[in-house]
mmCIF file of C-alpha atoms in Angstrom:
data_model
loop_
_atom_site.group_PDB
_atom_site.id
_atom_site.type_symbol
_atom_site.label_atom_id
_atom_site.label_comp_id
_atom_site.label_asym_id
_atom_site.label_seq_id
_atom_site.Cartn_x
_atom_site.Cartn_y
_atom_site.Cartn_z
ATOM 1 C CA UNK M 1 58.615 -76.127 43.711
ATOM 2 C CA UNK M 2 61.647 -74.823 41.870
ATOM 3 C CA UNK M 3 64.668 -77.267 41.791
ATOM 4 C CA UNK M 4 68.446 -77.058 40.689
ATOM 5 C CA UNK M 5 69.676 -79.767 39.391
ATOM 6 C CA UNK M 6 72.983 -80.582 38.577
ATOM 7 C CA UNK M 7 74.495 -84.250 37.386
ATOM 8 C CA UNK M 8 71.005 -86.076 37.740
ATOM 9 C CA UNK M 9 70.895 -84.703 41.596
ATOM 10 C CA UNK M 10 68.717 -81.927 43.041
ATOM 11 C CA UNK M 11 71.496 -79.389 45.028
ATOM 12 C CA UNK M 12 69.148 -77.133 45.865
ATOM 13 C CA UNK M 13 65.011 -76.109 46.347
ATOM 14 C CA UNK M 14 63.164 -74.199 47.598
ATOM 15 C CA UNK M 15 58.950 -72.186 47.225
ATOM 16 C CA UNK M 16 60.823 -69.326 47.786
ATOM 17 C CA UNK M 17 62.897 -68.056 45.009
ATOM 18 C CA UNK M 18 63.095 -64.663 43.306
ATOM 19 C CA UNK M 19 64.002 -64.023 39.389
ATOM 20 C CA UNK M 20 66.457 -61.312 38.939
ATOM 21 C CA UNK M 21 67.341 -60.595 35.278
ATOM 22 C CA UNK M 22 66.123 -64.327 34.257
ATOM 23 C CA UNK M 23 68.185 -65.599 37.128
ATOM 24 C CA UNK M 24 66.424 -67.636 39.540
ATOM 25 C CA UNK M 25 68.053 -67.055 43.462
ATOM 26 C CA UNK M 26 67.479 -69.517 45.862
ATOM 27 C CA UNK M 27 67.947 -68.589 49.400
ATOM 28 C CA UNK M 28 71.602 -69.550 50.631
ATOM 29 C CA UNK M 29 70.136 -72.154 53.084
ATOM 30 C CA UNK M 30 68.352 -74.403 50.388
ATOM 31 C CA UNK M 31 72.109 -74.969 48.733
ATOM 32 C CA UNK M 32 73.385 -78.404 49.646
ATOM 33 C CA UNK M 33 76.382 -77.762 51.447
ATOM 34 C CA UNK M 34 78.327 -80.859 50.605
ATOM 35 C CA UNK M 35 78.869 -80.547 46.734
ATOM 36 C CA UNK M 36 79.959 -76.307 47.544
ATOM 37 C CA UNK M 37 83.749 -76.091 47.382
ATOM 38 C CA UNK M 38 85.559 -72.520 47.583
ATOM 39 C CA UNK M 39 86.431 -70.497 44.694
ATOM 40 C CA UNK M 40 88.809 -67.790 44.552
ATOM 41 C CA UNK M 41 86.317 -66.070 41.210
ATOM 42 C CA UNK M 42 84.632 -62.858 41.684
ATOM 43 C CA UNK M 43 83.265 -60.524 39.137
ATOM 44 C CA UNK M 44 81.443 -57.306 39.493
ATOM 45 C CA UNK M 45 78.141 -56.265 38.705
ATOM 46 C CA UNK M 46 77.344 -52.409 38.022
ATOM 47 C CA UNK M 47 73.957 -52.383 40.228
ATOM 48 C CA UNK M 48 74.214 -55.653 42.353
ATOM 49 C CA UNK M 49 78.036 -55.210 43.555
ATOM 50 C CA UNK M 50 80.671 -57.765 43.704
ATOM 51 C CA UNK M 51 79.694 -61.789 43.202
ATOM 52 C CA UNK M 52 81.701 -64.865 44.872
ATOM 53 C CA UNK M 53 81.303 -68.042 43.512
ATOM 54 C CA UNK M 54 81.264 -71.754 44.362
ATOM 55 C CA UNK M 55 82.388 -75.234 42.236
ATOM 56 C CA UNK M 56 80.421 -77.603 42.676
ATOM 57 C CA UNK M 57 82.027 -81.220 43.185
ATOM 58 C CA UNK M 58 80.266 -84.546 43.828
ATOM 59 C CA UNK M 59 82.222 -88.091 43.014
ATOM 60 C CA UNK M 60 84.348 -87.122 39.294
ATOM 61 C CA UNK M 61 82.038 -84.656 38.792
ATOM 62 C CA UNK M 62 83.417 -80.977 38.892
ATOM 63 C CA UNK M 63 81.378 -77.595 37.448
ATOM 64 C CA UNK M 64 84.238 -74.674 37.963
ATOM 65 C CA UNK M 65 82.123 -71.101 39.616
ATOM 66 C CA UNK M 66 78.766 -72.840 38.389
ATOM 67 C CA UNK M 67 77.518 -70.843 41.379
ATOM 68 C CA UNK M 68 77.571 -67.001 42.433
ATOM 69 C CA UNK M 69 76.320 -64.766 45.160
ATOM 70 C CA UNK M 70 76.652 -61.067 46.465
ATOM 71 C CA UNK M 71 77.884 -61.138 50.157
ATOM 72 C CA UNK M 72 77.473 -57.371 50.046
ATOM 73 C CA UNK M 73 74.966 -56.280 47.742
ATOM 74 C CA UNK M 74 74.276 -52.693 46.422
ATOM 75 C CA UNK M 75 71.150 -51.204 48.296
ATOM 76 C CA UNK M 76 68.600 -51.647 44.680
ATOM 77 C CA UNK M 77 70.048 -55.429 44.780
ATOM 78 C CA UNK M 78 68.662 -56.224 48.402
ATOM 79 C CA UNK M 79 66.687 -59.299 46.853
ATOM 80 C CA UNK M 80 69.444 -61.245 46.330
ATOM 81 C CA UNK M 81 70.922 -60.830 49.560
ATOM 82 C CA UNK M 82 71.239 -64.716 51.340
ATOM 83 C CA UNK M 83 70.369 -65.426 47.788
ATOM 84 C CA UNK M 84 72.392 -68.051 45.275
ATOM 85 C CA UNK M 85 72.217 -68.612 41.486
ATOM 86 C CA UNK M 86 73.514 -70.645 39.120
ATOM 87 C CA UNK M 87 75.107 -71.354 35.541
ATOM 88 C CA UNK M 88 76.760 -73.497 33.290
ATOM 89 C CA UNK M 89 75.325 -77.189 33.505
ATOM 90 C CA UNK M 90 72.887 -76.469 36.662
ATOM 91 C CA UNK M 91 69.550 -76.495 34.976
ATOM 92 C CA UNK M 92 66.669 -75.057 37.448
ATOM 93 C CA UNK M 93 63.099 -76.650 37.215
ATOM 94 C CA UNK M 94 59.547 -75.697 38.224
#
């Protein structure tokens, strides 16, 4: 089962992920909810729309927008919709 894993701790998995552009998106509700804090980050994608992001924080350990979503996306980017990713030092498993 795919896993994200970030500082030695699994923050997210889930049998039903999709790959978009070598992305893997979990669905929103696999995401632990206690290491999520706001961001204020967005960026734009030409086909997907606009992405939010979260930091992730647990203990000292901080990862600044390590994790973005589309609240709204474009119609051709409906498989990412619910759908989170992630970058930086979150490394996803099989």
């Amino acid at each position: 089962m795919p896993k994200a894993i970030w500082n030695d701790e699994i923050i997210a998995e889930s049998d039903d992920t999709v790959v978009v552009e070598g992305n893997v998106y979990f669905p929103r509700s696999s995401l632990r909810e206690d290491v999520l804090r706001p961001s204020d980050t967005h960026s734009v994608c030409v086909w997907k729309g606009k992405a939010s992001y979260y930091t992730l924080e647990s203990g000292e350990h901080r990862s600044e927008d390590a994790v973005w979503f589309y609240p709204d996306p474009k119609p051709d980017a409906k498989a990412v919709r619910d759908r989170v990713a992630f970058w930086k030092d979150v490394k996803v498993e099989d």
